[in-house]
Each structure stands twice: as structure tokens, then as C-alpha cells.
mmCIF file of C-alpha atoms in Angstrom:
data_model
loop_
_atom_site.group_PDB
_atom_site.id
_atom_site.type_symbol
_atom_site.label_atom_id
_atom_site.label_comp_id
_atom_site.label_asym_id
_atom_site.label_seq_id
_atom_site.Cartn_x
_atom_site.Cartn_y
_atom_site.Cartn_z
ATOM 1 C CA UNK A 1 9.885 -13.747 -26.316
ATOM 2 C CA UNK A 2 6.772 -11.612 -25.756
ATOM 3 C CA UNK A 3 7.090 -12.278 -22.035
ATOM 4 C CA UNK A 4 10.736 -11.158 -22.010
ATOM 5 C CA UNK A 5 9.821 -8.024 -23.956
ATOM 6 C CA UNK A 6 7.061 -7.239 -21.458
ATOM 7 C CA UNK A 7 9.476 -7.525 -18.556
ATOM 8 C CA UNK A 8 11.992 -5.246 -20.259
ATOM 9 C CA UNK A 9 9.315 -2.601 -20.774
ATOM 10 C CA UNK A 10 8.260 -2.822 -17.123
ATOM 11 C CA UNK A 11 11.548 -1.442 -15.770
ATOM 12 C CA UNK A 12 13.507 1.763 -16.207
ATOM 13 C CA UNK A 13 16.084 1.635 -18.995
ATOM 14 C CA UNK A 14 19.547 0.876 -17.626
ATOM 15 C CA UNK A 15 21.185 3.739 -19.492
ATOM 16 C CA UNK A 16 20.654 7.348 -18.452
ATOM 17 C CA UNK A 17 20.885 9.967 -21.201
ATOM 18 C CA UNK A 18 19.904 13.409 -19.898
ATOM 19 C CA UNK A 19 18.909 16.206 -22.240
ATOM 20 C CA UNK A 20 19.634 18.561 -19.333
ATOM 21 C CA UNK A 21 20.487 18.215 -15.662
ATOM 22 C CA UNK A 22 17.600 19.818 -13.729
ATOM 23 C CA UNK A 23 17.867 20.693 -10.067
ATOM 24 C CA UNK A 24 16.286 18.014 -7.891
ATOM 25 C CA UNK A 25 14.618 18.208 -4.503
ATOM 26 C CA UNK A 26 14.451 14.839 -2.746
ATOM 27 C CA UNK A 27 11.638 15.062 -0.208
ATOM 28 C CA UNK A 28 11.358 12.542 2.635
ATOM 29 C CA UNK A 29 8.479 12.395 5.127
ATOM 30 C CA UNK A 30 9.668 10.642 8.287
ATOM 31 C CA UNK A 31 7.829 9.573 11.433
ATOM 32 C CA UNK A 32 9.660 7.254 13.838
ATOM 33 C CA UNK A 33 12.118 6.087 11.185
ATOM 34 C CA UNK A 34 15.290 5.662 13.252
ATOM 35 C CA UNK A 35 15.831 2.208 11.742
ATOM 36 C CA UNK A 36 15.834 3.520 8.157
ATOM 37 C CA UNK A 37 16.498 7.230 7.789
ATOM 38 C CA UNK A 38 20.257 7.113 8.400
ATOM 39 C CA UNK A 39 20.788 4.442 5.738
ATOM 40 C CA UNK A 40 18.789 6.389 3.153
ATOM 41 C CA UNK A 41 20.578 9.683 3.874
ATOM 42 C CA UNK A 42 23.933 7.916 3.589
ATOM 43 C CA UNK A 43 22.943 6.484 0.203
ATOM 44 C CA UNK A 44 21.648 9.832 -1.047
ATOM 45 C CA UNK A 45 24.860 11.527 0.070
ATOM 46 C CA UNK A 46 26.852 9.324 -2.315
ATOM 47 C CA UNK A 47 24.767 10.120 -5.397
ATOM 48 C CA UNK A 48 26.741 11.492 -8.316
ATOM 49 C CA UNK A 49 24.362 14.290 -9.181
ATOM 50 C CA UNK A 50 24.876 18.036 -9.107
ATOM 51 C CA UNK A 51 22.351 20.616 -7.923
ATOM 52 C CA UNK A 52 20.632 18.382 -5.411
ATOM 53 C CA UNK A 53 18.820 19.224 -2.178
ATOM 54 C CA UNK A 54 17.502 16.707 0.337
ATOM 55 C CA UNK A 55 14.750 17.815 2.717
ATOM 56 C CA UNK A 56 13.434 15.617 5.528
ATOM 57 C CA UNK A 57 10.180 16.375 7.354
ATOM 58 C CA UNK A 58 10.328 15.030 10.901
ATOM 59 C CA UNK A 59 6.681 14.386 11.727
ATOM 60 C CA UNK A 60 6.695 14.431 15.549
ATOM 61 C CA UNK A 61 8.942 11.376 15.861
ATOM 62 C CA UNK A 62 9.265 9.971 19.374
ATOM 63 C CA UNK A 63 12.454 8.029 18.625
ATOM 64 C CA UNK A 64 15.925 9.121 17.426
ATOM 65 C CA UNK A 65 14.806 10.150 13.926
ATOM 66 C CA UNK A 66 15.486 13.861 14.483
ATOM 67 C CA UNK A 67 18.970 13.393 15.923
ATOM 68 C CA UNK A 68 19.955 11.086 13.061
ATOM 69 C CA UNK A 69 18.788 13.644 10.486
ATOM 70 C CA UNK A 70 20.731 16.401 12.288
ATOM 71 C CA UNK A 71 23.851 14.228 12.299
ATOM 72 C CA UNK A 72 23.687 13.726 8.540
ATOM 73 C CA UNK A 73 22.903 17.409 7.991
ATOM 74 C CA UNK A 74 26.236 18.274 9.634
ATOM 75 C CA UNK A 75 28.003 15.923 7.221
ATOM 76 C CA UNK A 76 26.135 16.975 4.085
ATOM 77 C CA UNK A 77 25.088 20.627 3.654
ATOM 78 C CA UNK A 78 22.528 19.563 1.027
ATOM 79 C CA UNK A 79 20.439 17.890 3.749
ATOM 80 C CA UNK A 80 17.856 20.066 5.486
ATOM 81 C CA UNK A 81 15.531 19.260 8.384
ATOM 82 C CA UNK A 82 11.978 20.503 8.852
ATOM 83 C CA UNK A 83 10.350 19.757 12.190
ATOM 84 C CA UNK A 84 6.613 19.367 11.776
ATOM 85 C CA UNK A 85 3.960 21.468 13.439
ATOM 86 C CA UNK A 86 0.715 20.082 14.834
ATOM 87 C CA UNK A 87 -1.240 18.131 12.244
ATOM 88 C CA UNK A 88 -3.938 20.425 10.795
ATOM 89 C CA UNK A 89 -7.563 19.362 11.019
ATOM 90 C CA UNK A 90 -8.661 17.368 7.985
ATOM 91 C CA UNK A 91 -5.155 16.219 6.988
ATOM 92 C CA UNK A 92 -3.517 12.810 7.107
ATOM 93 C CA UNK A 93 0.030 12.869 8.435
ATOM 94 C CA UNK A 94 1.963 11.804 5.347
ATOM 95 C CA UNK A 95 -0.084 13.975 2.996
ATOM 96 C CA UNK A 96 0.596 17.012 5.177
ATOM 97 C CA UNK A 97 4.293 16.157 5.396
ATOM 98 C CA UNK A 98 4.576 15.883 1.602
ATOM 99 C CA UNK A 99 2.745 19.181 1.142
ATOM 100 C CA UNK A 100 5.039 20.997 3.579
ATOM 101 C CA UNK A 101 8.086 19.481 1.934
ATOM 102 C CA UNK A 102 6.930 20.617 -1.516
ATOM 103 C CA UNK A 103 6.407 24.159 -0.266
ATOM 104 C CA UNK A 104 10.020 24.260 0.917
ATOM 105 C CA UNK A 105 11.504 22.667 -2.213
ATOM 106 C CA UNK A 106 13.373 24.719 -4.811
ATOM 107 C CA UNK A 107 14.168 22.034 -7.401
ATOM 108 C CA UNK A 108 12.895 21.710 -10.957
ATOM 109 C CA UNK A 109 12.146 18.073 -10.087
ATOM 110 C CA UNK A 110 10.413 16.948 -6.904
ATOM 111 C CA UNK A 111 11.106 13.389 -5.804
ATOM 112 C CA UNK A 112 9.118 12.054 -2.854
ATOM 113 C CA UNK A 113 10.869 9.091 -1.217
ATOM 114 C CA UNK A 114 9.744 7.054 1.769
ATOM 115 C CA UNK A 115 12.346 6.722 4.496
ATOM 116 C CA UNK A 116 12.482 2.929 4.208
ATOM 117 C CA UNK A 117 13.460 2.962 0.526
ATOM 118 C CA UNK A 118 16.981 1.996 -0.511
ATOM 119 C CA UNK A 119 18.484 3.672 -3.600
ATOM 120 C CA UNK A 120 21.673 2.577 -5.315
ATOM 121 C CA UNK A 121 23.905 3.632 -8.190
ATOM 122 C CA UNK A 122 22.273 5.994 -10.702
ATOM 123 C CA UNK A 123 18.574 5.211 -10.256
ATOM 124 C CA UNK A 124 17.773 8.919 -9.759
ATOM 125 C CA UNK A 125 19.537 9.869 -12.992
ATOM 126 C CA UNK A 126 17.859 6.973 -14.824
ATOM 127 C CA UNK A 127 14.473 8.168 -13.582
ATOM 128 C CA UNK A 128 15.079 11.719 -14.766
ATOM 129 C CA UNK A 129 16.255 10.396 -18.143
ATOM 130 C CA UNK A 130 13.049 8.375 -18.505
ATOM 131 C CA UNK A 131 10.963 11.366 -17.406
ATOM 132 C CA UNK A 132 12.610 13.538 -20.053
ATOM 133 C CA UNK A 133 12.460 10.957 -22.844
ATOM 134 C CA UNK A 134 8.711 10.412 -22.505
ATOM 135 C CA UNK A 135 7.924 14.014 -21.478
ATOM 136 C CA UNK A 136 6.345 12.823 -18.251
ATOM 137 C CA UNK A 137 5.050 15.023 -15.469
ATOM 138 C CA UNK A 138 4.821 12.164 -12.989
ATOM 139 C CA UNK A 139 6.877 8.981 -12.710
ATOM 140 C CA UNK A 140 6.274 6.459 -9.946
ATOM 141 C CA UNK A 141 8.261 3.314 -9.204
ATOM 142 C CA UNK A 142 7.295 0.209 -7.256
ATOM 143 C CA UNK A 143 10.552 -0.674 -5.464
ATOM 144 C CA UNK A 144 11.700 -4.271 -5.375
ATOM 145 C CA UNK A 145 10.192 -5.618 -2.162
ATOM 146 C CA UNK A 146 12.492 -7.231 0.386
ATOM 147 C CA UNK A 147 10.756 -9.930 2.429
ATOM 148 C CA UNK A 148 12.427 -11.706 5.320
ATOM 149 C CA UNK A 149 10.001 -13.191 7.861
ATOM 150 C CA UNK A 150 7.386 -15.813 7.050
ATOM 151 C CA UNK A 151 4.662 -13.251 7.772
ATOM 152 C CA UNK A 152 6.091 -10.936 5.114
ATOM 153 C CA UNK A 153 6.371 -13.784 2.610
ATOM 154 C CA UNK A 154 2.640 -14.587 2.898
ATOM 155 C CA UNK A 155 1.525 -10.946 2.694
ATOM 156 C CA UNK A 156 3.847 -8.520 0.875
ATOM 157 C CA UNK A 157 3.785 -10.374 -2.516
ATOM 158 C CA UNK A 158 0.006 -9.809 -2.611
ATOM 159 C CA UNK A 159 0.569 -6.213 -3.770
ATOM 160 C CA UNK A 160 2.388 -7.214 -6.943
ATOM 161 C CA UNK A 161 0.013 -10.142 -7.502
ATOM 162 C CA UNK A 162 -2.977 -7.790 -7.630
ATOM 163 C CA UNK A 163 -1.119 -5.084 -9.562
ATOM 164 C CA UNK A 164 0.477 -7.228 -12.264
ATOM 165 C CA UNK A 165 -2.258 -9.816 -12.733
ATOM 166 C CA UNK A 166 -5.024 -7.228 -13.153
ATOM 167 C CA UNK A 167 -3.253 -4.236 -14.699
ATOM 168 C CA UNK A 168 -1.122 -4.284 -17.882
ATOM 169 C CA UNK A 169 1.540 -1.894 -16.644
ATOM 170 C CA UNK A 170 2.422 -0.584 -20.114
ATOM 171 C CA UNK A 171 -1.129 0.848 -20.385
ATOM 172 C CA UNK A 172 -0.503 3.295 -17.539
ATOM 173 C CA UNK A 173 1.340 5.602 -19.938
ATOM 174 C CA UNK A 174 -0.189 4.424 -23.216
ATOM 175 C CA UNK A 175 -3.869 4.647 -22.255
ATOM 176 C CA UNK A 176 -5.722 7.824 -21.318
ATOM 177 C CA UNK A 177 -8.270 5.811 -19.357
ATOM 178 C CA UNK A 178 -7.793 6.533 -15.653
ATOM 179 C CA UNK A 179 -8.859 2.953 -14.931
ATOM 180 C CA UNK A 180 -5.299 1.997 -15.911
ATOM 181 C CA UNK A 181 -3.719 3.802 -12.979
ATOM 182 C CA UNK A 182 -1.222 2.633 -10.393
ATOM 183 C CA UNK A 183 1.385 4.479 -8.381
ATOM 184 C CA UNK A 184 3.467 3.980 -5.277
ATOM 185 C CA UNK A 185 4.052 6.791 -2.803
ATOM 186 C CA UNK A 186 7.418 5.280 -1.894
ATOM 187 C CA UNK A 187 8.828 6.836 -5.085
ATOM 188 C CA UNK A 188 6.973 9.618 -6.889
ATOM 189 C CA UNK A 189 8.838 12.021 -9.153
ATOM 190 C CA UNK A 190 7.116 15.179 -10.423
ATOM 191 C CA UNK A 191 7.979 18.099 -12.605
ATOM 192 C CA UNK A 192 7.890 20.816 -9.957
ATOM 193 C CA UNK A 193 5.999 23.313 -12.135
ATOM 194 C CA UNK A 194 3.222 20.801 -12.744
ATOM 195 C CA UNK A 195 3.048 19.762 -9.106
ATOM 196 C CA UNK A 196 2.867 23.350 -7.885
ATOM 197 C CA UNK A 197 0.142 24.218 -10.369
ATOM 198 C CA UNK A 198 -2.062 21.537 -8.766
ATOM 199 C CA UNK A 199 -0.685 20.883 -5.237
ATOM 200 C CA UNK A 200 -2.031 17.314 -5.325
ATOM 201 C CA UNK A 201 -1.173 16.378 -1.744
ATOM 202 C CA UNK A 202 -3.258 19.312 -0.583
ATOM 203 C CA UNK A 203 -6.062 18.350 -2.943
ATOM 204 C CA UNK A 204 -6.093 14.831 -1.460
ATOM 205 C CA UNK A 205 -5.146 15.860 2.077
ATOM 206 C CA UNK A 206 -7.474 13.312 3.712
ATOM 207 C CA UNK A 207 -7.124 10.526 1.138
ATOM 208 C CA UNK A 208 -5.742 7.258 2.566
ATOM 209 C CA UNK A 209 -4.232 6.189 -0.758
ATOM 210 C CA UNK A 210 -3.158 9.523 -2.155
ATOM 211 C CA UNK A 211 -0.635 8.070 -4.615
ATOM 212 C CA UNK A 212 -3.286 6.310 -6.702
ATOM 213 C CA UNK A 213 -5.660 9.282 -6.378
ATOM 214 C CA UNK A 214 -2.950 11.615 -7.690
ATOM 215 C CA UNK A 215 -2.081 9.589 -10.779
ATOM 216 C CA UNK A 216 -5.784 9.190 -11.573
ATOM 217 C CA UNK A 217 -6.167 12.963 -11.346
ATOM 218 C CA UNK A 218 -3.203 13.474 -13.676
ATOM 219 C CA UNK A 219 -4.618 11.022 -16.216
ATOM 220 C CA UNK A 220 -8.033 12.681 -15.974
ATOM 221 C CA UNK A 221 -6.379 16.017 -16.761
ATOM 222 C CA UNK A 222 -4.399 14.509 -19.643
ATOM 223 C CA UNK A 223 -1.072 14.983 -17.831
ATOM 224 C CA UNK A 224 1.395 12.343 -19.013
ATOM 225 C CA UNK A 225 2.312 9.899 -16.245
ATOM 226 C CA UNK A 226 3.851 6.466 -15.914
ATOM 227 C CA UNK A 227 4.724 3.779 -13.384
ATOM 228 C CA UNK A 228 7.605 1.294 -13.546
ATOM 229 C CA UNK A 229 8.776 -1.679 -11.529
ATOM 230 C CA UNK A 230 11.912 -1.379 -9.437
ATOM 231 C CA UNK A 231 15.065 -3.416 -9.986
ATOM 232 C CA UNK A 232 17.994 -4.052 -7.671
ATOM 233 C CA UNK A 233 18.871 -0.349 -7.655
ATOM 234 C CA UNK A 234 15.724 0.587 -5.740
ATOM 235 C CA UNK A 235 14.338 -1.654 -3.057
ATOM 236 C CA UNK A 236 12.347 -1.506 0.140
ATOM 237 C CA UNK A 237 11.427 -3.652 3.089
ATOM 238 C CA UNK A 238 7.955 -2.192 3.116
ATOM 239 C CA UNK A 239 6.717 -3.932 6.248
ATOM 240 C CA UNK A 240 8.382 -5.783 9.107
ATOM 241 C CA UNK A 241 6.270 -8.783 10.056
ATOM 242 C CA UNK A 242 2.761 -9.925 9.278
ATOM 243 C CA UNK A 243 0.861 -7.531 11.548
ATOM 244 C CA UNK A 244 2.456 -4.438 10.029
ATOM 245 C CA UNK A 245 1.900 -5.746 6.505
ATOM 246 C CA UNK A 246 -1.775 -6.460 7.146
ATOM 247 C CA UNK A 247 -2.302 -2.992 8.650
ATOM 248 C CA UNK A 248 -0.608 -1.399 5.653
ATOM 249 C CA UNK A 249 -2.607 -3.308 3.053
ATOM 250 C CA UNK A 250 -5.908 -2.750 4.839
ATOM 251 C CA UNK A 251 -5.715 0.970 4.080
ATOM 252 C CA UNK A 252 -4.998 0.226 0.401
ATOM 253 C CA UNK A 253 -7.006 -2.872 -0.440
ATOM 254 C CA UNK A 254 -10.146 -1.277 -1.881
ATOM 255 C CA UNK A 255 -8.116 1.255 -3.891
ATOM 256 C CA UNK A 256 -6.458 -1.640 -5.727
ATOM 257 C CA UNK A 257 -9.927 -2.353 -7.140
ATOM 258 C CA UNK A 258 -10.948 1.167 -8.128
ATOM 259 C CA UNK A 259 -12.106 2.039 -4.603
ATOM 260 C CA UNK A 260 -15.000 -0.380 -5.072
ATOM 261 C CA UNK A 261 -15.831 -2.525 -2.050
ATOM 262 C CA UNK A 262 -18.212 -4.571 -4.204
ATOM 263 C CA UNK A 263 -15.560 -5.428 -6.821
ATOM 264 C CA UNK A 264 -13.038 -6.249 -4.091
ATOM 265 C CA UNK A 265 -15.438 -8.646 -2.384
ATOM 266 C CA UNK A 266 -16.433 -10.190 -5.710
ATOM 267 C CA UNK A 267 -12.776 -10.763 -6.638
ATOM 268 C CA UNK A 268 -12.106 -12.369 -3.266
ATOM 269 C CA UNK A 269 -15.121 -14.687 -3.545
ATOM 270 C CA UNK A 270 -14.527 -15.660 -7.177
ATOM 271 C CA UNK A 271 -10.839 -16.453 -6.696
ATOM 272 C CA UNK A 272 -11.754 -18.555 -3.657
ATOM 273 C CA UNK A 273 -14.620 -20.638 -5.023
ATOM 274 C CA UNK A 274 -13.535 -20.883 -8.681
ATOM 275 C CA UNK A 275 -11.410 -24.063 -8.355
ATOM 276 C CA UNK A 276 -14.186 -25.876 -6.454
ATOM 277 C CA UNK A 277 -16.879 -24.835 -8.929
ATOM 278 C CA UNK A 278 -14.730 -25.831 -11.907
ATOM 279 C CA UNK A 279 -13.963 -29.231 -10.379
ATOM 280 C CA UNK A 280 -17.598 -29.944 -9.467
ATOM 281 C CA UNK A 281 -19.178 -28.841 -12.744
ATOM 282 C CA UNK A 282 -16.444 -29.219 -15.367
ATOM 283 C CA UNK A 283 -14.351 -32.109 -14.151
ATOM 284 C CA UNK A 284 -10.775 -32.945 -13.229
ATOM 285 C CA UNK A 285 -9.020 -31.850 -16.443
ATOM 286 C CA UNK A 286 -10.553 -28.384 -16.385
ATOM 287 C CA UNK A 287 -9.593 -28.165 -12.710
ATOM 288 C CA UNK A 288 -5.987 -29.096 -13.538
ATOM 289 C CA UNK A 289 -5.969 -26.556 -16.363
ATOM 290 C CA UNK A 290 -7.208 -23.853 -13.994
ATOM 291 C CA UNK A 291 -4.528 -24.675 -11.409
ATOM 292 C CA UNK A 292 -1.832 -24.601 -14.114
ATOM 293 C CA UNK A 293 -3.140 -21.198 -15.177
ATOM 294 C CA UNK A 294 -2.852 -19.926 -11.599
ATOM 295 C CA UNK A 295 0.710 -21.243 -11.423
ATOM 296 C CA UNK A 296 1.586 -19.506 -14.717
ATOM 297 C CA UNK A 297 0.205 -16.197 -13.452
ATOM 298 C CA UNK A 298 2.163 -16.526 -10.216
ATOM 299 C CA UNK A 299 5.284 -17.433 -12.197
ATOM 300 C CA UNK A 300 4.912 -14.302 -14.311
ATOM 301 C CA UNK A 301 4.161 -11.989 -11.358
ATOM 302 C CA UNK A 302 7.004 -13.244 -9.192
ATOM 303 C CA UNK A 303 9.509 -13.167 -12.038
ATOM 304 C CA UNK A 304 8.501 -9.590 -12.831
ATOM 305 C CA UNK A 305 8.742 -8.735 -9.126
ATOM 306 C CA UNK A 306 12.171 -10.396 -8.855
ATOM 307 C CA UNK A 307 10.958 -12.637 -6.037
ATOM 308 C CA UNK A 308 11.293 -16.367 -5.482
ATOM 309 C CA UNK A 309 8.965 -18.133 -7.918
ATOM 310 C CA UNK A 310 9.031 -21.516 -6.186
ATOM 311 C CA UNK A 311 8.499 -20.014 -2.753
ATOM 312 C CA UNK A 312 5.500 -17.976 -3.839
ATOM 313 C CA UNK A 313 3.885 -20.864 -5.704
ATOM 314 C CA UNK A 314 4.205 -22.995 -2.560
ATOM 315 C CA UNK A 315 2.688 -20.191 -0.487
ATOM 316 C CA UNK A 316 -0.320 -19.551 -2.752
ATOM 317 C CA UNK A 317 -2.812 -20.929 -0.223
ATOM 318 C CA UNK A 318 -1.614 -19.048 2.901
ATOM 319 C CA UNK A 319 -1.231 -15.878 0.809
ATOM 320 C CA UNK A 320 -4.826 -16.190 -0.341
ATOM 321 C CA UNK A 321 -6.035 -16.705 3.213
ATOM 322 C CA UNK A 322 -4.221 -13.523 4.262
ATOM 323 C CA UNK A 323 -5.749 -11.726 1.260
ATOM 324 C CA UNK A 324 -9.266 -12.702 2.391
ATOM 325 C CA UNK A 325 -8.445 -11.672 5.962
ATOM 326 C CA UNK A 326 -7.295 -8.238 4.748
ATOM 327 C CA UNK A 327 -10.575 -7.736 2.888
ATOM 328 C CA UNK A 328 -12.647 -8.754 5.920
ATOM 329 C CA UNK A 329 -10.593 -6.614 8.304
ATOM 330 C CA UNK A 330 -10.865 -3.688 5.892
ATOM 331 C CA UNK A 331 -14.660 -3.980 5.923
ATOM 332 C CA UNK A 332 -14.695 -4.094 9.732
ATOM 333 C CA UNK A 333 -12.379 -1.080 10.032
ATOM 334 C CA UNK A 334 -14.486 0.939 7.593
ATOM 335 C CA UNK A 335 -17.566 0.251 9.681
ATOM 336 C CA UNK A 336 -15.810 1.083 12.957
ATOM 337 C CA UNK A 337 -13.951 4.066 11.476
ATOM 338 C CA UNK A 338 -10.722 2.750 12.977
ATOM 339 C CA UNK A 339 -7.361 2.116 11.325
ATOM 340 C CA UNK A 340 -4.205 2.840 13.312
ATOM 341 C CA UNK A 341 -1.170 3.756 11.194
ATOM 342 C CA UNK A 342 1.955 5.413 12.578
ATOM 343 C CA UNK A 343 0.142 5.820 15.922
ATOM 344 C CA UNK A 344 -2.718 7.757 14.321
ATOM 345 C CA UNK A 345 -6.271 6.725 13.509
ATOM 346 C CA UNK A 346 -6.343 7.616 9.839
ATOM 347 C CA UNK A 347 -10.066 6.846 9.481
ATOM 348 C CA UNK A 348 -11.183 9.081 12.317
ATOM 349 C CA UNK A 349 -8.703 11.868 12.979
ATOM 350 C CA UNK A 350 -9.893 14.078 10.127
#
């Protein structure tokens, strides 16, 4: 029963009861998103919400992203296109795109959405209702992750494994300690007045994991924030294939552990050697107990993430190998100052 209650508290409430209907600016940074941007704009165009503007920042796309945005702008007058200028010195691409979008937004609520996110039904209204009910200034959601290829199945679930096994999600709002902080830049909803009093994307213009940095700043300032898990109404195929997933997690891996390389390495080593040490020094029954504990944790994480429990239990070993590889590759990239993301070296081009 406690487990069921925890899961219910991890998601947005299904019912949306608005105390008012604020104007909303949906802000989408897009760079080479021809595979995704049309689907998202079509979904947003069907939302039953008044006083809505949708602004897309085309960040020097070399594919058909711009033409797709223009097509949807002719069909929906609420959609606006901003073509990006040259990336300023000291800025990362997405952080600059979000900052430019915010400067153009007129809504009472600012919602930053990644172009590869899928939104259905009334998830926007539900989010605003939750924001109002708890008097939040920032609400972030981890979309339900869609995994298709084998490479995605052994890599993408690692994010929720780390998040949910190490961080009690209900403490993000309940605790003032910034240690209990997690956010996902795929969906970040702000009260516009609060955002524009701080301009957080500008403050963290060169930060690789700006979403976590922003929520930590808000908690440090005592600004009420929260993070929820996504259900079927908000989903995302975050990465396509193993290589893309590994590249994406490399830029985040140390932030999952408080930006501490030492803690990250220690976690990787301990979770690797623990079963062997327990078996050698404590015997078979303790070893079996430990393995059952690992299975229980995986069961909980995958159920909360709405992913296949059996599949992820069977893939524990290859997932852990990928996890160790990500840590090692992250250490190498930090030393070489090289991490290519969206055709830019985000560790050097600052």
C-alpha cells in the first residue's frame, strides 16, 4: 500500500482544477529537429486552452526544421518562429535558445518543451493546476521514456534508475535542502514573473546541465519548486540508438551525483564490486539477499517509470556495463575538453 501511495504522489493529479486560466507561452528550442518538430506542433495545435502562444527558436538547423515550423505557423497563428543569430561567446546553444525565447514570451506562464517531447490530452492544464495548488514557481516533469532499439533499452533506463533509487522524489518539494533536487529540461514550467526576475538560463549560460542547476538555485533561494514523473500523456524518445544515448548521458552523469566526480566513481565501483565482496566474505545467503534487493529496486524503478519490469531485470548486467562506460567516457571527455552535442563541442566552445 505504501508503494502504491508513493507512485500516486510521483505523478501529476489526473484532474485539473484551475483557480484561473493564465496566459501560457510554450517555448521550444529546436536544432535539426525535422523528425520531431512537426509532430509536437500538431499536438500543441489541438490543445484545448485559451490564451496560448507557441514560440520556436530555430537554432541554425541544417535540415528542414525551419520550413516545417513555417508550415505550421501558416496553419496556426499562435505559432511564431525565431531564427537564431550566431551563438554568443560563453553560451551553450540550448541555454541561449531558451533565454532568447523567454525574452520574446508574453505569457504569465513559461513552459520550455524539447522538440522531441510528445504531449497529449490536458497535460498542460494539469500542470498549471498542480502549479497553482502548491503555489509553485517551477514545475519540471520527467516524460515517460520511449525505448525501441536494444541500445536504448540498455542505456535510457539508467536515468530513472539513478534518479528514483537515490532520490525520494517527494522530498524535492517537501525539503528545503538543495541536495534533493532533480529537474528535466524537456519540460520546465515557470511563473514568468519569477523567471524574469532571475533569468536563470542567462545565469547558467555555460552550464551543461542547466535544468538541475536552476532547480538547485530556486531551492537555495527558497523558491517553491517540484518535479514529477510523466505518464502516458507526456512521453519522449529521448535518444535514438546507443551512441546518442551515451553521448547524452555523458554530459549529465556527474550532475546526477551532485556534480561530484568522486561520488560518481565511488558509486560505480561500489555497485560493481558489492556482490562479489558480499559473496566472498558473508556467504551465499547474504549474496542471494543482496541480489533480491537489487531486483526489488529495479522492480520499483521500472514500475514507477512505466517500463517493462521483466525486460529491465534481465538487462541489469548490460545496463551496468553501459553505466560504467559512461562514467569512464565522461572522465576522458572532461580531461580532453571534448563533448560533441548537436554538432557543437559543449566543453570547449565557451
